[in-house]
Amino acid sequence: MNMTENSNLMVIAVLAVIASLAAAGFSYYATVNQSKITGYGTTSTGTTQLSVTSSVDINFSVASVNFGSGKVNTSALYAVLQTGTTVINGTWAGTQPALVLDNIGNVNVTINIKAASDNATFIGGTNASAQLNVTEKDVGACLTADRTTDYTLYREFNTTDPGTRFCNKLQYIAGKNRLQVDIKLQIPYNSLTGALSNTLTATATAN
Amino acid sequence: MDPKKVIVTLLILTIILSIATIAFQVFVGGKTTAVKSTSTDRATVGLYVQEHPVIDDSNVGLYVNK
């Protein structure tokens, strides 16, 4: 190998190292900055591609129903407490608003609701009952073909996983993404007394 | 300086850098973001039940003389 050949080899090798360094730097820049350098365009139009990560998120925008303090009327076997209306056969005052569940993600979701405590633990007594009714807060929120319950039907709290399915496809589009959850309690004359509480857990799964 | 040694060294460096670039892409550049597929939220239902009225019995009695 003569001197000229050696020089050529050295030039090529140095260029190779420079190219490798440039490739490493480019990779680092592209990864850190998330903005990718694209190819040079030769026409006035082009196509941009991007991917949007799906996000499943729900939120109780009204997350509490508190019926306050009261008791069953002396002559009655039980009182009925229901959101949106006044109490029957009891002294609980006022009208309580229903829970509101929002789909705040960017995909349609399936909604299941589960209760933490059964009727005996939550209310106690004879013929205690705790029910909920899920309806559309926004008209068309739960796609009609995917409704799983009659909107007029109250259903007992379900303490078994994954709870009761109330909507197969709750939309995420603003203005069509809210469900209303009404509560109806039957408090017998011999129920537990004091502060009673139950927790409802809504679970959303991408659909 | 022996040109052959320099060339060999540079070529080895090239190989190492190339491997490093590939490793970087595999372990850093190729990561995907985990997609959240479920979500939960909680609400509470509460009330206070006052003591129920005590149901008591009363007797009505009389004594009838002989």
Short mmCIF file of C-alpha atoms in Angstrom, two decimals, chain A:
data_model
loop_
_atom_site.label_atom_id
_atom_site.label_comp_id
_atom_site.label_asym_id
_atom_site.label_seq_id
_atom_site.Cartn_x
_atom_site.Cartn_y
_atom_site.Cartn_z
CA MET A 1 0.00 0.00 0.00
CA ASN A 2 1.58 3.28 -1.06
CA MET A 3 1.28 6.67 0.57
CA THR A 4 -1.56 7.84 -1.66
CA GLU A 5 -3.70 4.81 -0.87
CA ASN A 6 -3.13 5.32 2.82
CA SER A 7 -4.23 8.92 2.57
CA ASN A 8 -7.40 7.96 0.73
CA LEU A 9 -8.24 5.35 3.31
CA MET A 10 -7.74 7.85 6.07
CA VAL A 11 -10.02 10.38 4.41
CA ILE A 12 -12.72 7.78 3.96
CA ALA A 13 -12.40 6.59 7.53
CA VAL A 14 -12.59 10.14 8.89
CA LEU A 15 -15.66 10.78 6.81
CA ALA A 16 -17.21 7.61 8.19
CA VAL A 17 -16.64 8.76 11.74
CA ILE A 18 -18.12 12.18 10.97
CA ALA A 19 -21.17 10.53 9.42
CA SER A 20 -21.64 8.31 12.43
CA LEU A 21 -21.38 11.25 14.78
CA ALA A 22 -23.92 13.14 12.72
CA ALA A 23 -26.29 10.17 12.79
CA ALA A 24 -26.01 9.86 16.55
CA GLY A 25 -26.62 13.58 17.01
CA PHE A 26 -29.60 13.54 14.70
CA SER A 27 -31.14 10.60 16.51
CA TYR A 28 -30.72 12.33 19.83
CA TYR A 29 -32.18 15.60 18.57
CA ALA A 30 -35.16 13.90 16.98
CA THR A 31 -35.95 11.90 20.10
CA VAL A 32 -35.56 14.71 22.59
CA ASN A 33 -37.41 17.39 20.65
CA GLN A 34 -40.13 15.11 19.28
CA SER A 35 -40.15 17.15 16.11
CA LYS A 36 -38.92 15.13 13.21
CA ILE A 37 -36.96 16.43 10.28
CA THR A 38 -38.80 15.37 7.17
CA GLY A 39 -37.74 14.96 3.62
CA TYR A 40 -37.32 17.91 1.29
CA GLY A 41 -40.53 18.66 -0.57
CA THR A 42 -40.44 19.14 -4.30
CA THR A 43 -44.13 19.96 -4.75
CA SER A 44 -46.40 22.58 -3.24
CA THR A 45 -48.61 20.01 -1.53
CA GLY A 46 -47.83 17.28 0.91
CA THR A 47 -49.20 14.98 3.55
CA THR A 48 -48.58 15.37 7.24
CA GLN A 49 -48.97 12.34 9.45
CA LEU A 50 -49.38 12.38 13.19
CA SER A 51 -50.78 10.04 15.78
CA VAL A 52 -52.97 11.10 18.70
CA THR A 53 -52.83 8.90 21.76
CA SER A 54 -56.22 7.74 22.94
CA SER A 55 -57.15 8.64 26.50
CA VAL A 56 -59.86 7.03 28.61
CA ASP A 57 -60.96 9.42 31.33
CA ILE A 58 -64.20 9.87 33.23
CA ASN A 59 -65.11 12.25 36.01
CA PHE A 60 -68.06 12.69 38.34
CA SER A 61 -68.64 16.43 37.89
CA VAL A 62 -71.32 16.06 40.56
CA ALA A 63 -69.75 13.52 42.88
CA SER A 64 -71.89 13.56 45.99
CA VAL A 65 -75.49 13.15 47.00
CA ASN A 66 -76.19 14.07 50.59
CA PHE A 67 -79.79 13.74 51.67
CA GLY A 68 -79.09 15.33 55.04
CA SER A 69 -80.69 14.41 58.33
CA GLY A 70 -84.13 13.00 58.96
CA LYS A 71 -86.21 10.07 60.12
CA VAL A 72 -89.05 7.88 58.97
CA ASN A 73 -92.50 9.16 59.80
CA THR A 74 -94.04 7.44 62.80
CA SER A 75 -96.89 5.91 60.88
CA ALA A 76 -94.81 4.62 57.97
CA LEU A 77 -92.94 1.39 57.37
CA TYR A 78 -90.32 3.18 55.30
CA ALA A 79 -89.36 6.48 53.75
CA VAL A 80 -88.33 6.98 50.13
CA LEU A 81 -85.51 9.39 49.36
CA GLN A 82 -84.91 10.15 45.71
CA THR A 83 -82.77 12.69 43.90
CA GLY A 84 -84.75 15.28 42.03
CA THR A 85 -87.82 14.99 44.20
CA THR A 86 -88.94 15.44 47.77
CA VAL A 87 -88.93 12.71 50.37
CA ILE A 88 -91.91 10.46 50.92
CA ASN A 89 -92.87 9.38 54.47
CA GLY A 90 -89.85 11.01 56.08
CA THR A 91 -88.55 14.25 57.50
CA TRP A 92 -85.52 14.68 55.24
CA ALA A 93 -85.77 18.18 53.80
CA GLY A 94 -85.11 19.57 50.37
CA THR A 95 -84.45 18.10 46.96
CA GLN A 96 -81.03 16.74 46.10
CA PRO A 97 -79.53 16.85 42.60
CA ALA A 98 -78.43 13.67 40.84
CA LEU A 99 -74.84 12.62 40.24
CA VAL A 100 -73.35 13.58 36.87
CA LEU A 101 -70.73 11.47 35.12
CA ASP A 102 -68.67 13.00 32.30
CA ASN A 103 -66.57 11.32 29.65
CA ILE A 104 -63.58 13.68 29.53
CA GLY A 105 -61.34 11.45 27.44
CA ASN A 106 -61.10 11.30 23.68
CA VAL A 107 -62.66 7.90 23.01
CA ASN A 108 -66.11 6.40 23.44
CA VAL A 109 -66.33 4.28 26.57
CA THR A 110 -68.35 1.56 28.23
CA ILE A 111 -69.68 2.50 31.67
CA ASN A 112 -70.08 0.12 34.62
CA ILE A 113 -71.09 1.23 38.09
CA LYS A 114 -70.43 -0.70 41.26
CA ALA A 115 -71.40 0.00 44.87
CA ALA A 116 -69.08 -0.54 47.81
CA SER A 117 -71.75 -1.71 50.27
CA ASP A 118 -74.87 -3.81 49.96
CA ASN A 119 -78.25 -2.77 51.35
CA ALA A 120 -77.80 -4.54 54.67
CA THR A 121 -74.51 -2.81 55.35
CA PHE A 122 -75.47 0.54 53.94
CA ILE A 123 -79.03 0.92 55.29
CA GLY A 124 -80.07 -2.16 57.24
CA GLY A 125 -83.51 -3.04 58.53
CA THR A 126 -86.47 -4.65 56.80
CA ASN A 127 -86.80 -4.25 53.03
CA ALA A 128 -84.04 -1.68 52.71
CA SER A 129 -83.31 -0.71 49.16
CA ALA A 130 -80.73 1.39 47.34
CA GLN A 131 -81.16 1.88 43.62
CA LEU A 132 -79.79 3.97 40.82
CA ASN A 133 -81.06 5.03 37.45
CA VAL A 134 -78.74 6.15 34.65
CA THR A 135 -80.09 8.48 32.00
CA GLU A 136 -78.63 10.86 29.46
CA LYS A 137 -77.75 14.23 30.91
CA ASP A 138 -76.93 15.24 27.34
CA VAL A 139 -79.37 14.01 24.74
CA GLY A 140 -77.72 11.29 22.66
CA ALA A 141 -74.80 10.85 25.05
CA CYS A 142 -75.20 7.08 25.15
CA LEU A 143 -75.68 5.89 21.62
CA THR A 144 -79.21 4.56 21.38
CA ALA A 145 -78.25 1.23 19.88
CA ASP A 146 -75.84 0.61 22.72
CA ARG A 147 -78.01 1.40 25.68
CA THR A 148 -78.13 -1.47 28.08
CA THR A 149 -80.99 -0.43 30.31
CA ASP A 150 -84.43 1.05 30.16
CA TYR A 151 -84.01 4.68 31.17
CA THR A 152 -87.09 4.51 33.34
CA LEU A 153 -85.82 1.54 35.30
CA TYR A 154 -84.19 1.86 38.70
CA ARG A 155 -81.74 -0.95 39.44
CA GLU A 156 -80.41 -2.16 42.76
CA PHE A 157 -76.86 -1.24 43.73
CA ASN A 158 -74.51 -3.96 42.51
CA THR A 159 -71.55 -4.84 44.72
CA THR A 160 -70.11 -7.51 42.42
CA ASP A 161 -67.28 -6.75 40.01
CA PRO A 162 -67.38 -5.14 37.54
CA GLY A 163 -70.74 -3.67 38.58
CA THR A 164 -73.74 -3.10 36.36
CA ARG A 165 -73.23 -1.96 32.79
CA PHE A 166 -75.36 1.06 32.01
CA CYS A 167 -73.99 2.27 28.69
CA ASN A 168 -72.01 0.48 26.03
CA LYS A 169 -70.87 3.59 24.26
CA LEU A 170 -70.79 6.89 26.11
CA GLN A 171 -69.60 9.48 23.66
CA TYR A 172 -66.74 11.89 24.28
CA ILE A 173 -67.95 14.70 22.05
CA ALA A 174 -68.59 17.88 24.02
CA GLY A 175 -72.28 18.38 24.63
CA LYS A 176 -72.95 14.66 24.29
CA ASN A 177 -70.71 13.23 26.95
CA ARG A 178 -72.64 13.30 30.23
CA LEU A 179 -74.78 10.79 32.06
CA GLN A 180 -77.09 11.51 34.97
CA VAL A 181 -77.16 9.05 37.85
CA ASP A 182 -80.26 9.34 40.02
CA ILE A 183 -80.38 7.68 43.42
CA LYS A 184 -83.39 6.20 45.18
CA LEU A 185 -83.21 4.92 48.75
CA GLN A 186 -85.84 3.11 50.75
CA ILE A 187 -85.19 3.61 54.45
CA PRO A 188 -87.22 1.30 56.71
CA TYR A 189 -88.45 2.23 60.15
CA ASN A 190 -85.93 -0.15 61.71
CA SER A 191 -82.89 0.83 59.63
CA LEU A 192 -79.47 1.62 60.95
CA THR A 193 -79.22 5.09 62.42
CA GLY A 194 -76.59 7.78 62.36
CA ALA A 195 -74.43 8.73 59.40
CA LEU A 196 -74.85 6.25 56.56
CA SER A 197 -72.70 6.34 53.45
CA ASN A 198 -71.98 4.33 50.34
CA THR A 199 -69.51 4.76 47.51
CA LEU A 200 -70.31 4.28 43.86
CA THR A 201 -67.41 3.53 41.53
CA ALA A 202 -67.82 4.11 37.82
CA THR A 203 -65.43 2.29 35.53
CA ALA A 204 -64.92 3.29 31.93
CA THR A 205 -63.39 1.02 29.33
CA ALA A 206 -62.42 2.14 25.84
CA ASN A 207 -64.97 1.05 23.25
#
